[in-house]
Amino acid sequence: MFEVYKFKVSAVIGANFGDEGKGLVTDWLASKSDNAIVVLHNGGPQRAHTVTTPEGREHIYRHIGAGTFAGAATYIAKPFICNPMIFKEEYEKLMPKLFNRPKIYIDRRCKFTTFYDMIINQAREIERGVAKHGSCGLGIYETICRYRDKEFVFQQEVISPYGISIGEFAALSYLGKYNYLKSLKKYYTEKRIDQTKIHKMPVELEKALESEVAIQNYISDFEFMIEKCALVDGPDFLHSYDDVIFENGQGLLLDQDNMEYYPHLTPSHTGLYNINEILKECYFTGCINVYYVSRTYMTRHGAGRFDTECEKKDINFFMWDRTNVPNMFQDTLRYGALDYKELAARIASESKKSDYPVTTSLVLTHLNEYGGYGRMGEYKKLAADGVYISDNFTRNSVISAQYVL
């Protein structure tokens, strides 16, 4: 007879194209608990969730949960794609800002990105030029394609479409890891480069593709990640926490199944789908408190449809986004007006996809940049169970709209 687990579950979901303020909301929720864990369950470290504490500590969370400053642990669940290189970089930047070493768990079944995946991803975007997809250049899509390739051969055996997991790679000897990465190089140079129609590899990326030192460094980074984390066999251990906070990456409009905005989507589920699957796996019974997050305007990074797009000056000429700086793959952050009726419809539609009872709240951020308190009556109609607002960067700025006239 299996044990039924009951704990408080919250989900922080971006309501638009991402960049809504999910890190702020995750930190706020984690700060209200003495025994919380944040679950990362979609996409990979292309997320960039900025958290600033009331006393001024700041970090951009990618591979670690945004509740870490508040003392929450992190669970990297099966659907999340790990990147040891980015993990090490982030961990070393974060540690001097913390008072205690964070608890981080990784599901043994996770996929992982290699530097080869990143090289092909970046070369492909450069090849496309102005017609680029808008990828972050972190190899997420290439990783997924590799795991789905039924013809990928390692040690004379055809690997399943899901490839080798983090747990399986960790169990290999150093030589086994080296041989696996060498086989990946062969896979990319003999097959994937042609498939992706890369005609000319940039010189620096070609050097990295041929580098033996890069293989050695990658193995070192992977072993660093495994040393700092605990590998777990699924989500059963979540029952030891009072509060489980699912921190989604990206936003609902970028969900892989949102064909209305195809093809410029993210290759993951950005709503409740993964959350349902993880909770069912650990026999959860209870309610999900869903917090949909939106700025008072809209943003989009990268290419793709944006119906309400306008110039930045039409929102606020003087505002400055501290996280979303222009880059060669996604260019400059784009801005647009927020259609409140469509936002309410998105929230209502996504909430119906839950396999569990839900409470539905909306958190509107960046009131200091656009909108202010002038539309408070309109805000309060947008979610069934509560509307919260924030006009600053720290958790202390999040308040219930019911207290504002």
mmCIF file of C-alpha atoms in Angstrom:
data_model
loop_
_atom_site.group_PDB
_atom_site.id
_atom_site.type_symbol
_atom_site.label_atom_id
_atom_site.label_comp_id
_atom_site.label_asym_id
_atom_site.label_seq_id
_atom_site.Cartn_x
_atom_site.Cartn_y
_atom_site.Cartn_z
ATOM 1 C CA MET A 1 0.000 0.000 0.000
ATOM 2 C CA PHE A 2 1.477 3.315 -1.046
ATOM 3 C CA GLU A 3 1.651 6.306 1.263
ATOM 4 C CA VAL A 4 -0.383 9.405 0.430
ATOM 5 C CA TYR A 5 1.579 12.631 0.796
ATOM 6 C CA LYS A 6 -0.059 15.876 1.819
ATOM 7 C CA PHE A 7 1.911 19.104 1.739
ATOM 8 C CA LYS A 8 1.209 22.636 0.602
ATOM 9 C CA VAL A 9 1.821 23.092 -3.121
ATOM 10 C CA SER A 10 2.270 26.405 -4.928
ATOM 11 C CA ALA A 11 2.995 26.964 -8.604
ATOM 12 C CA VAL A 12 4.565 30.131 -10.012
ATOM 13 C CA ILE A 13 3.652 30.399 -13.695
ATOM 14 C CA GLY A 14 4.500 33.134 -16.180
ATOM 15 C CA ALA A 15 1.306 34.322 -17.858
ATOM 16 C CA ASN A 16 2.864 35.750 -21.037
ATOM 17 C CA PHE A 17 6.186 35.306 -22.920
ATOM 18 C CA GLY A 18 8.386 35.062 -19.830
ATOM 19 C CA ASP A 19 10.319 37.787 -17.970
ATOM 20 C CA GLU A 20 7.279 38.490 -15.790
ATOM 21 C CA GLY A 21 8.859 38.364 -12.326
ATOM 22 C CA LYS A 22 8.676 34.678 -11.394
ATOM 23 C CA GLY A 23 11.886 34.889 -9.344
ATOM 24 C CA LEU A 24 10.421 37.657 -7.191
ATOM 25 C CA VAL A 25 7.237 35.661 -6.541
ATOM 26 C CA THR A 26 9.126 32.427 -5.786
ATOM 27 C CA ASP A 27 11.331 34.267 -3.282
ATOM 28 C CA TRP A 28 8.219 35.847 -1.696
ATOM 29 C CA LEU A 29 6.489 32.478 -1.284
ATOM 30 C CA ALA A 30 9.638 30.770 0.042
ATOM 31 C CA SER A 31 10.150 33.528 2.622
ATOM 32 C CA LYS A 32 6.822 32.619 4.230
ATOM 33 C CA SER A 33 7.962 29.079 5.065
ATOM 34 C CA ASP A 34 10.582 27.566 7.356
ATOM 35 C CA ASN A 35 10.660 24.280 5.424
ATOM 36 C CA ALA A 36 10.247 24.876 1.687
ATOM 37 C CA ILE A 37 11.655 23.366 -1.482
ATOM 38 C CA VAL A 38 11.569 24.890 -4.969
ATOM 39 C CA VAL A 39 11.018 22.520 -7.894
ATOM 40 C CA LEU A 40 12.535 23.314 -11.312
ATOM 41 C CA HIS A 41 10.676 21.197 -13.837
ATOM 42 C CA ASN A 42 10.702 22.637 -17.346
ATOM 43 C CA GLY A 43 13.247 23.914 -19.843
ATOM 44 C CA GLY A 44 16.741 24.409 -18.522
ATOM 45 C CA PRO A 45 19.103 27.138 -17.354
ATOM 46 C CA GLN A 46 18.029 29.531 -20.102
ATOM 47 C CA ARG A 47 15.771 30.919 -17.376
ATOM 48 C CA ALA A 48 17.112 34.055 -15.710
ATOM 49 C CA HIS A 49 15.113 34.799 -12.559
ATOM 50 C CA THR A 50 16.467 37.810 -10.717
ATOM 51 C CA VAL A 51 16.000 37.999 -6.947
ATOM 52 C CA THR A 52 16.965 40.980 -4.793
ATOM 53 C CA THR A 53 16.612 40.590 -1.033
ATOM 54 C CA PRO A 54 15.400 43.442 1.208
ATOM 55 C CA GLU A 55 18.966 43.863 2.505
ATOM 56 C CA GLY A 56 20.399 44.136 -1.027
ATOM 57 C CA ARG A 57 21.762 40.686 -1.940
ATOM 58 C CA GLU A 58 21.072 39.926 -5.603
ATOM 59 C CA HIS A 59 21.413 36.907 -7.856
ATOM 60 C CA ILE A 60 20.151 35.740 -11.253
ATOM 61 C CA TYR A 61 18.891 32.180 -10.733
ATOM 62 C CA ARG A 62 19.219 29.765 -13.646
ATOM 63 C CA HIS A 63 20.005 26.291 -12.374
ATOM 64 C CA ILE A 64 19.062 26.763 -8.717
ATOM 65 C CA GLY A 65 15.684 27.644 -7.211
ATOM 66 C CA ALA A 66 14.872 31.324 -6.718
ATOM 67 C CA GLY A 67 13.848 30.636 -3.117
ATOM 68 C CA THR A 68 17.444 29.961 -2.067
ATOM 69 C CA PHE A 69 18.016 33.340 -0.372
ATOM 70 C CA ALA A 70 14.941 32.574 1.755
ATOM 71 C CA GLY A 71 16.435 29.221 2.808
ATOM 72 C CA ALA A 72 14.483 26.942 0.457
ATOM 73 C CA ALA A 73 16.024 23.783 -0.973
ATOM 74 C CA THR A 74 16.015 23.014 -4.718
ATOM 75 C CA TYR A 75 14.769 19.927 -6.551
ATOM 76 C CA ILE A 76 15.770 19.652 -10.204
ATOM 77 C CA ALA A 77 13.023 17.344 -11.451
ATOM 78 C CA LYS A 78 13.100 14.865 -14.329
ATOM 79 C CA PRO A 79 11.848 17.233 -17.101
ATOM 80 C CA PHE A 80 14.544 19.860 -16.374
ATOM 81 C CA ILE A 81 17.626 19.803 -18.620
ATOM 82 C CA CYS A 82 20.832 20.219 -16.612
ATOM 83 C CA ASN A 83 23.975 21.977 -17.797
ATOM 84 C CA PRO A 84 27.033 21.292 -15.587
ATOM 85 C CA MET A 85 28.983 24.245 -17.015
ATOM 86 C CA ILE A 86 26.270 26.741 -16.145
ATOM 87 C CA PHE A 87 25.633 25.054 -12.797
ATOM 88 C CA LYS A 88 29.248 25.485 -11.699
ATOM 89 C CA GLU A 89 29.370 29.119 -12.823
ATOM 90 C CA GLU A 90 26.148 29.944 -11.000
ATOM 91 C CA TYR A 91 27.029 28.005 -7.845
ATOM 92 C CA GLU A 92 30.361 29.799 -7.473
ATOM 93 C CA LYS A 93 28.699 33.191 -7.943
ATOM 94 C CA LEU A 94 25.932 32.376 -5.479
ATOM 95 C CA MET A 95 27.889 30.857 -2.587
ATOM 96 C CA PRO A 96 29.535 34.098 -1.334
ATOM 97 C CA LYS A 97 26.034 35.595 -1.019
ATOM 98 C CA LEU A 98 24.701 32.792 1.198
ATOM 99 C CA PHE A 99 25.056 32.047 4.890
ATOM 100 C CA ASN A 100 24.647 28.277 4.466
ATOM 101 C CA ARG A 101 25.329 25.768 1.696
ATOM 102 C CA PRO A 102 22.057 25.200 -0.188
ATOM 103 C CA LYS A 103 20.427 21.777 -0.410
ATOM 104 C CA ILE A 104 20.100 20.800 -4.063
ATOM 105 C CA TYR A 105 18.617 17.542 -5.322
ATOM 106 C CA ILE A 106 18.807 16.292 -8.918
ATOM 107 C CA ASP A 107 16.577 13.564 -10.300
ATOM 108 C CA ARG A 108 18.791 10.793 -11.703
ATOM 109 C CA ARG A 109 16.567 10.656 -14.801
ATOM 110 C CA CYS A 110 17.326 14.219 -15.929
ATOM 111 C CA LYS A 111 18.732 14.926 -19.354
ATOM 112 C CA PHE A 112 21.906 17.001 -19.573
ATOM 113 C CA THR A 113 23.377 19.419 -22.090
ATOM 114 C CA THR A 114 26.970 19.158 -23.293
ATOM 115 C CA PHE A 115 29.176 21.812 -24.813
ATOM 116 C CA TYR A 116 28.647 20.076 -28.168
ATOM 117 C CA ASP A 117 24.912 20.780 -27.962
ATOM 118 C CA MET A 118 25.668 24.438 -27.242
ATOM 119 C CA ILE A 119 28.164 24.713 -30.116
ATOM 120 C CA ILE A 120 25.692 23.377 -32.692
ATOM 121 C CA ASN A 121 22.888 25.526 -31.291
ATOM 122 C CA GLN A 122 24.987 28.687 -31.546
ATOM 123 C CA ALA A 123 26.384 27.839 -34.986
ATOM 124 C CA ARG A 124 22.876 27.214 -36.249
ATOM 125 C CA GLU A 125 21.633 30.583 -35.046
ATOM 126 C CA ILE A 126 24.633 32.353 -36.579
ATOM 127 C CA GLU A 127 23.991 30.522 -39.871
ATOM 128 C CA ARG A 128 20.391 31.739 -39.888
ATOM 129 C CA GLY A 129 21.450 35.377 -39.460
ATOM 130 C CA VAL A 130 18.492 37.740 -39.346
ATOM 131 C CA ALA A 131 16.135 34.755 -39.707
ATOM 132 C CA LYS A 132 17.306 33.192 -36.441
ATOM 133 C CA HIS A 133 14.793 31.462 -34.202
ATOM 134 C CA GLY A 134 15.611 33.524 -31.123
ATOM 135 C CA SER A 135 17.257 30.741 -29.131
ATOM 136 C CA CYS A 136 19.300 31.560 -26.028
ATOM 137 C CA GLY A 137 22.240 29.635 -27.511
ATOM 138 C CA LEU A 138 22.380 27.247 -24.539
ATOM 139 C CA GLY A 139 21.754 24.051 -26.480
ATOM 140 C CA ILE A 140 18.328 23.163 -25.058
ATOM 141 C CA TYR A 141 16.744 22.233 -28.388
ATOM 142 C CA GLU A 142 19.825 20.347 -29.567
ATOM 143 C CA THR A 143 19.843 18.369 -26.339
ATOM 144 C CA ILE A 144 16.220 17.348 -26.866
ATOM 145 C CA CYS A 145 16.891 16.345 -30.488
ATOM 146 C CA ARG A 146 19.842 14.207 -29.419
ATOM 147 C CA TYR A 147 17.783 12.365 -26.811
ATOM 148 C CA ARG A 148 15.086 11.665 -29.388
ATOM 149 C CA ASP A 149 17.504 10.325 -32.007
ATOM 150 C CA LYS A 150 16.998 6.571 -32.145
ATOM 151 C CA GLU A 151 20.079 6.097 -34.281
ATOM 152 C CA PHE A 152 22.609 7.563 -31.841
ATOM 153 C CA VAL A 153 25.250 4.868 -31.222
ATOM 154 C CA PHE A 154 27.458 4.576 -28.120
ATOM 155 C CA GLN A 155 29.783 1.635 -27.461
ATOM 156 C CA GLN A 156 28.347 -0.282 -30.455
ATOM 157 C CA GLU A 157 24.805 -0.158 -29.068
ATOM 158 C CA VAL A 158 21.866 1.931 -30.198
ATOM 159 C CA ILE A 159 20.799 4.161 -27.299
ATOM 160 C CA SER A 160 17.102 4.615 -26.603
ATOM 161 C CA PRO A 161 15.463 7.822 -27.845
ATOM 162 C CA TYR A 162 15.925 9.269 -24.369
ATOM 163 C CA GLY A 163 19.699 8.892 -24.362
ATOM 164 C CA ILE A 164 21.838 8.522 -21.287
ATOM 165 C CA SER A 165 20.580 10.113 -18.077
ATOM 166 C CA ILE A 166 22.519 12.120 -15.505
ATOM 167 C CA GLY A 167 22.486 9.133 -13.174
ATOM 168 C CA GLU A 168 23.859 6.835 -15.867
ATOM 169 C CA PHE A 169 26.567 9.300 -16.880
ATOM 170 C CA ALA A 170 27.542 9.834 -13.243
ATOM 171 C CA ALA A 171 27.981 6.081 -12.814
ATOM 172 C CA LEU A 172 30.537 5.879 -15.655
ATOM 173 C CA SER A 173 34.255 5.919 -14.915
ATOM 174 C CA TYR A 174 36.299 8.919 -16.056
ATOM 175 C CA LEU A 175 37.277 6.953 -19.185
ATOM 176 C CA GLY A 176 33.635 6.025 -19.764
ATOM 177 C CA LYS A 177 32.600 9.677 -19.584
ATOM 178 C CA TYR A 178 35.427 10.622 -21.945
ATOM 179 C CA ASN A 179 34.426 7.953 -24.484
ATOM 180 C CA TYR A 180 30.781 8.995 -24.322
ATOM 181 C CA LEU A 181 31.650 12.625 -25.067
ATOM 182 C CA LYS A 182 33.930 11.558 -27.927
ATOM 183 C CA SER A 183 31.017 9.601 -29.382
ATOM 184 C CA LEU A 184 28.894 12.750 -29.160
ATOM 185 C CA LYS A 185 31.486 14.629 -31.165
ATOM 186 C CA LYS A 186 31.255 11.959 -33.861
ATOM 187 C CA TYR A 187 27.463 12.140 -33.792
ATOM 188 C CA TYR A 188 27.499 15.888 -34.358
ATOM 189 C CA THR A 189 30.302 16.099 -36.911
ATOM 190 C CA GLU A 190 29.085 13.140 -38.992
ATOM 191 C CA LYS A 191 25.346 13.617 -38.746
ATOM 192 C CA ARG A 192 23.835 16.581 -36.925
ATOM 193 C CA ILE A 193 25.795 19.349 -38.655
ATOM 194 C CA ASP A 194 24.433 18.179 -42.005
ATOM 195 C CA GLN A 195 20.918 17.800 -40.611
ATOM 196 C CA THR A 196 20.895 21.351 -39.307
ATOM 197 C CA LYS A 197 22.294 22.709 -42.589
ATOM 198 C CA ILE A 198 25.306 24.423 -41.065
ATOM 199 C CA HIS A 199 27.457 25.259 -44.076
ATOM 200 C CA LYS A 200 30.271 27.105 -42.350
ATOM 201 C CA MET A 201 31.203 26.644 -38.724
ATOM 202 C CA PRO A 202 32.541 29.848 -37.082
ATOM 203 C CA VAL A 203 36.254 29.486 -36.324
ATOM 204 C CA GLU A 204 35.963 29.768 -32.545
ATOM 205 C CA LEU A 205 33.151 27.224 -32.399
ATOM 206 C CA GLU A 206 35.072 24.852 -34.667
ATOM 207 C CA LYS A 207 38.074 25.039 -32.328
ATOM 208 C CA ALA A 208 35.834 24.249 -29.355
ATOM 209 C CA LEU A 209 34.311 21.328 -31.248
ATOM 210 C CA GLU A 210 37.768 19.802 -31.736
ATOM 211 C CA SER A 211 39.122 20.617 -28.279
ATOM 212 C CA GLU A 212 40.339 17.820 -25.998
ATOM 213 C CA VAL A 213 40.646 20.316 -23.148
ATOM 214 C CA ALA A 214 36.936 21.107 -23.501
ATOM 215 C CA ILE A 215 36.123 17.438 -22.847
ATOM 216 C CA GLN A 216 38.296 17.386 -19.742
ATOM 217 C CA ASN A 217 36.807 20.630 -18.459
ATOM 218 C CA TYR A 218 33.275 19.362 -19.046
ATOM 219 C CA ILE A 219 33.891 16.180 -17.044
ATOM 220 C CA SER A 220 35.360 18.302 -14.257
ATOM 221 C CA ASP A 221 32.286 20.584 -14.270
ATOM 222 C CA PHE A 222 29.960 17.582 -14.247
ATOM 223 C CA GLU A 223 31.733 16.041 -11.264
ATOM 224 C CA PHE A 224 31.593 19.424 -9.472
ATOM 225 C CA MET A 225 27.816 19.490 -9.950
ATOM 226 C CA ILE A 226 27.373 15.928 -8.675
ATOM 227 C CA GLU A 227 29.545 16.709 -5.645
ATOM 228 C CA LYS A 228 27.411 19.717 -4.671
ATOM 229 C CA CYS A 229 24.072 17.976 -5.192
ATOM 230 C CA ALA A 230 22.298 14.817 -4.091
ATOM 231 C CA LEU A 231 21.011 12.451 -6.779
ATOM 232 C CA VAL A 232 17.501 11.170 -6.016
ATOM 233 C CA ASP A 233 15.216 8.551 -7.530
ATOM 234 C CA GLY A 234 12.120 10.608 -8.199
ATOM 235 C CA PRO A 235 10.062 13.071 -6.138
ATOM 236 C CA ASP A 236 9.042 10.840 -3.199
ATOM 237 C CA PHE A 237 11.304 12.748 -0.815
ATOM 238 C CA LEU A 238 9.175 15.907 -1.237
ATOM 239 C CA HIS A 239 6.987 14.682 1.627
ATOM 240 C CA SER A 240 9.697 15.821 4.053
ATOM 241 C CA TYR A 241 8.961 19.464 3.158
ATOM 242 C CA ASP A 242 5.985 21.519 4.312
ATOM 243 C CA ASP A 243 5.883 23.760 1.240
ATOM 244 C CA VAL A 244 6.622 22.659 -2.327
ATOM 245 C CA ILE A 245 6.941 25.573 -4.764
ATOM 246 C CA PHE A 246 7.026 24.826 -8.489
ATOM 247 C CA GLU A 247 9.036 27.549 -10.227
ATOM 248 C CA ASN A 248 8.152 27.480 -13.913
ATOM 249 C CA GLY A 249 10.425 28.810 -16.629
ATOM 250 C CA GLN A 250 9.276 30.920 -19.618
ATOM 251 C CA GLY A 251 5.563 31.767 -20.011
ATOM 252 C CA LEU A 252 2.236 30.304 -21.143
ATOM 253 C CA LEU A 253 2.382 31.874 -24.602
ATOM 254 C CA LEU A 254 5.637 30.006 -25.275
ATOM 255 C CA ASP A 255 4.334 26.548 -24.326
ATOM 256 C CA GLN A 256 5.405 23.893 -26.830
ATOM 257 C CA ASP A 257 1.745 23.050 -27.539
ATOM 258 C CA ASN A 258 0.647 26.633 -28.234
ATOM 259 C CA MET A 259 0.364 26.209 -32.005
ATOM 260 C CA GLU A 260 -1.111 29.697 -32.354
ATOM 261 C CA TYR A 261 2.433 31.038 -31.901
ATOM 262 C CA TYR A 262 4.310 28.259 -33.708
ATOM 263 C CA PRO A 263 7.213 27.953 -34.529
ATOM 264 C CA HIS A 264 8.764 30.452 -32.099
ATOM 265 C CA LEU A 265 8.045 28.478 -28.940
ATOM 266 C CA THR A 266 10.113 26.911 -26.181
ATOM 267 C CA PRO A 267 10.507 23.099 -26.304
ATOM 268 C CA SER A 268 8.830 22.488 -22.936
ATOM 269 C CA HIS A 269 5.548 22.666 -21.054
ATOM 270 C CA THR A 270 5.351 26.060 -19.351
ATOM 271 C CA GLY A 271 2.073 25.562 -17.474
ATOM 272 C CA LEU A 272 0.580 22.883 -15.243
ATOM 273 C CA TYR A 273 1.369 19.762 -17.295
ATOM 274 C CA ASN A 274 4.699 18.805 -15.689
ATOM 275 C CA ILE A 275 3.424 19.781 -12.241
ATOM 276 C CA ASN A 276 0.508 17.364 -12.602
ATOM 277 C CA GLU A 277 2.851 14.544 -13.635
ATOM 278 C CA ILE A 278 5.297 15.084 -10.756
ATOM 279 C CA LEU A 279 2.547 15.281 -8.133
ATOM 280 C CA LYS A 280 0.889 12.119 -9.441
ATOM 281 C CA GLU A 281 4.219 10.321 -9.266
ATOM 282 C CA CYS A 282 4.465 10.947 -5.524
ATOM 283 C CA TYR A 283 0.745 10.233 -4.875
ATOM 284 C CA PHE A 284 -0.057 13.780 -3.821
ATOM 285 C CA THR A 285 -3.603 14.563 -2.744
ATOM 286 C CA GLY A 286 -4.562 18.147 -2.192
ATOM 287 C CA CYS A 287 -4.867 21.552 -3.822
ATOM 288 C CA ILE A 288 -2.456 23.567 -5.970
ATOM 289 C CA ASN A 289 -2.191 27.282 -5.219
ATOM 290 C CA VAL A 290 -1.364 28.746 -8.626
ATOM 291 C CA TYR A 291 0.199 32.195 -8.917
ATOM 292 C CA TYR A 292 0.139 33.531 -12.470
ATOM 293 C CA VAL A 293 2.680 36.327 -12.901
ATOM 294 C CA SER A 294 2.558 39.251 -15.340
ATOM 295 C CA ARG A 295 4.079 42.686 -15.655
ATOM 296 C CA THR A 296 1.591 45.506 -16.154
ATOM 297 C CA TYR A 297 2.825 45.487 -19.744
ATOM 298 C CA MET A 298 4.245 42.696 -21.911
ATOM 299 C CA THR A 299 7.749 41.771 -23.026
ATOM 300 C CA ARG A 300 9.185 39.237 -25.420
ATOM 301 C CA HIS A 301 12.781 38.141 -25.967
ATOM 302 C CA GLY A 302 13.704 36.717 -29.360
ATOM 303 C CA ALA A 303 11.798 36.312 -32.615
ATOM 304 C CA GLY A 304 8.119 35.542 -33.076
ATOM 305 C CA ARG A 305 4.619 36.925 -33.147
ATOM 306 C CA PHE A 306 3.838 39.797 -30.759
ATOM 307 C CA ASP A 307 0.427 41.303 -31.483
ATOM 308 C CA THR A 308 0.592 44.271 -29.104
ATOM 309 C CA GLU A 309 4.234 45.177 -29.721
ATOM 310 C CA CYS A 310 5.179 48.827 -29.399
ATOM 311 C CA GLU A 311 8.283 50.907 -28.800
ATOM 312 C CA LYS A 312 9.798 50.986 -25.339
ATOM 313 C CA LYS A 313 9.052 54.716 -25.036
ATOM 314 C CA ASP A 314 5.346 53.935 -25.340
ATOM 315 C CA ILE A 315 5.618 52.017 -22.068
ATOM 316 C CA ASN A 316 8.341 53.902 -20.211
ATOM 317 C CA PHE A 317 11.379 55.409 -21.908
ATOM 318 C CA PHE A 318 13.368 55.571 -18.673
ATOM 319 C CA MET A 319 12.898 52.034 -17.350
ATOM 320 C CA TRP A 320 15.902 49.718 -17.317
ATOM 321 C CA ASP A 321 15.739 45.921 -17.281
ATOM 322 C CA ARG A 322 18.575 44.625 -15.134
ATOM 323 C CA THR A 323 18.484 41.034 -16.424
ATOM 324 C CA ASN A 324 17.492 41.117 -20.082
ATOM 325 C CA VAL A 325 20.475 42.736 -21.735
ATOM 326 C CA PRO A 326 20.802 42.606 -25.555
ATOM 327 C CA ASN A 327 22.671 39.553 -26.862
ATOM 328 C CA MET A 328 23.642 38.196 -30.277
ATOM 329 C CA PHE A 329 21.084 35.391 -30.212
ATOM 330 C CA GLN A 330 17.960 37.120 -28.893
ATOM 331 C CA ASP A 331 18.751 40.748 -29.711
ATOM 332 C CA THR A 332 16.966 43.402 -27.612
ATOM 333 C CA LEU A 333 14.009 42.890 -25.279
ATOM 334 C CA ARG A 334 10.738 43.751 -27.019
ATOM 335 C CA TYR A 335 7.819 45.590 -25.406
ATOM 336 C CA GLY A 336 4.059 45.621 -25.832
ATOM 337 C CA ALA A 337 0.760 46.545 -24.202
ATOM 338 C CA LEU A 338 -1.030 44.030 -21.975
ATOM 339 C CA ASP A 339 -4.481 42.929 -23.119
ATOM 340 C CA TYR A 340 -6.236 42.310 -19.798
ATOM 341 C CA LYS A 341 -9.151 40.369 -21.306
ATOM 342 C CA GLU A 342 -6.786 37.962 -23.049
ATOM 343 C CA LEU A 343 -4.738 37.628 -19.850
ATOM 344 C CA ALA A 344 -7.845 36.685 -17.863
ATOM 345 C CA ALA A 345 -8.840 34.167 -20.557
ATOM 346 C CA ARG A 346 -5.359 32.579 -20.509
ATOM 347 C CA ILE A 347 -5.459 32.181 -16.754
ATOM 348 C CA ALA A 348 -8.944 30.646 -16.833
ATOM 349 C CA SER A 349 -8.024 28.253 -19.644
ATOM 350 C CA GLU A 350 -4.770 27.054 -18.052
ATOM 351 C CA SER A 351 -6.342 26.594 -14.613
ATOM 352 C CA LYS A 352 -8.791 24.084 -16.105
ATOM 353 C CA LYS A 353 -5.851 21.854 -17.123
ATOM 354 C CA SER A 354 -5.038 20.934 -13.534
ATOM 355 C CA ASP A 355 -5.658 17.378 -12.364
ATOM 356 C CA TYR A 356 -6.059 18.801 -8.860
ATOM 357 C CA PRO A 357 -8.298 21.461 -7.310
ATOM 358 C CA VAL A 358 -6.688 24.885 -7.734
ATOM 359 C CA THR A 359 -6.814 28.335 -6.231
ATOM 360 C CA THR A 360 -5.994 30.947 -8.844
ATOM 361 C CA SER A 361 -4.156 34.170 -8.038
ATOM 362 C CA LEU A 362 -2.509 36.805 -10.210
ATOM 363 C CA VAL A 363 0.630 38.709 -9.283
ATOM 364 C CA LEU A 364 1.133 41.936 -11.230
ATOM 365 C CA THR A 365 4.716 43.223 -11.107
ATOM 366 C CA HIS A 366 6.515 46.385 -12.282
ATOM 367 C CA LEU A 367 3.711 48.757 -11.249
ATOM 368 C CA ASN A 368 6.400 51.382 -10.723
ATOM 369 C CA GLU A 369 7.264 51.260 -14.425
ATOM 370 C CA TYR A 370 3.817 51.286 -16.009
ATOM 371 C CA GLY A 371 0.220 51.379 -14.884
ATOM 372 C CA GLY A 372 0.713 52.366 -11.283
ATOM 373 C CA TYR A 373 -2.407 52.064 -9.175
ATOM 374 C CA GLY A 374 -4.749 53.783 -11.618
ATOM 375 C CA ARG A 375 -6.252 50.520 -12.925
ATOM 376 C CA MET A 376 -6.678 48.784 -9.573
ATOM 377 C CA GLY A 377 -10.368 48.111 -10.175
ATOM 378 C CA GLU A 378 -9.488 46.331 -13.410
ATOM 379 C CA TYR A 379 -6.674 44.345 -11.781
ATOM 380 C CA LYS A 380 -8.972 42.988 -9.061
ATOM 381 C CA LYS A 381 -11.258 41.313 -11.629
ATOM 382 C CA LEU A 382 -8.511 39.213 -13.211
ATOM 383 C CA ALA A 383 -8.241 36.196 -10.912
ATOM 384 C CA ALA A 384 -10.772 34.249 -8.904
ATOM 385 C CA ASP A 385 -8.916 33.907 -5.627
ATOM 386 C CA GLY A 386 -6.775 37.003 -5.300
ATOM 387 C CA VAL A 387 -4.664 39.631 -6.978
ATOM 388 C CA TYR A 388 -1.273 40.695 -5.662
ATOM 389 C CA ILE A 389 0.790 43.644 -6.806
ATOM 390 C CA SER A 390 4.426 44.701 -6.637
ATOM 391 C CA ASP A 391 6.011 48.057 -7.394
ATOM 392 C CA ASN A 392 9.601 47.163 -6.515
ATOM 393 C CA PHE A 393 12.197 44.385 -6.776
ATOM 394 C CA THR A 394 12.055 42.779 -3.332
ATOM 395 C CA ARG A 395 9.649 40.353 -1.642
ATOM 396 C CA ASN A 396 8.535 43.107 0.748
ATOM 397 C CA SER A 397 6.890 44.922 -2.154
ATOM 398 C CA VAL A 398 4.373 42.134 -2.834
ATOM 399 C CA ILE A 399 1.011 42.985 -1.260
ATOM 400 C CA SER A 400 -2.608 41.995 -1.773
ATOM 401 C CA ALA A 401 -4.532 44.343 -4.055
ATOM 402 C CA GLN A 402 -7.460 44.236 -1.631
ATOM 403 C CA TYR A 403 -5.545 46.580 0.656
ATOM 404 C CA VAL A 404 -5.218 49.225 -2.070
ATOM 405 C CA LEU A 405 -8.114 51.487 -2.992
#
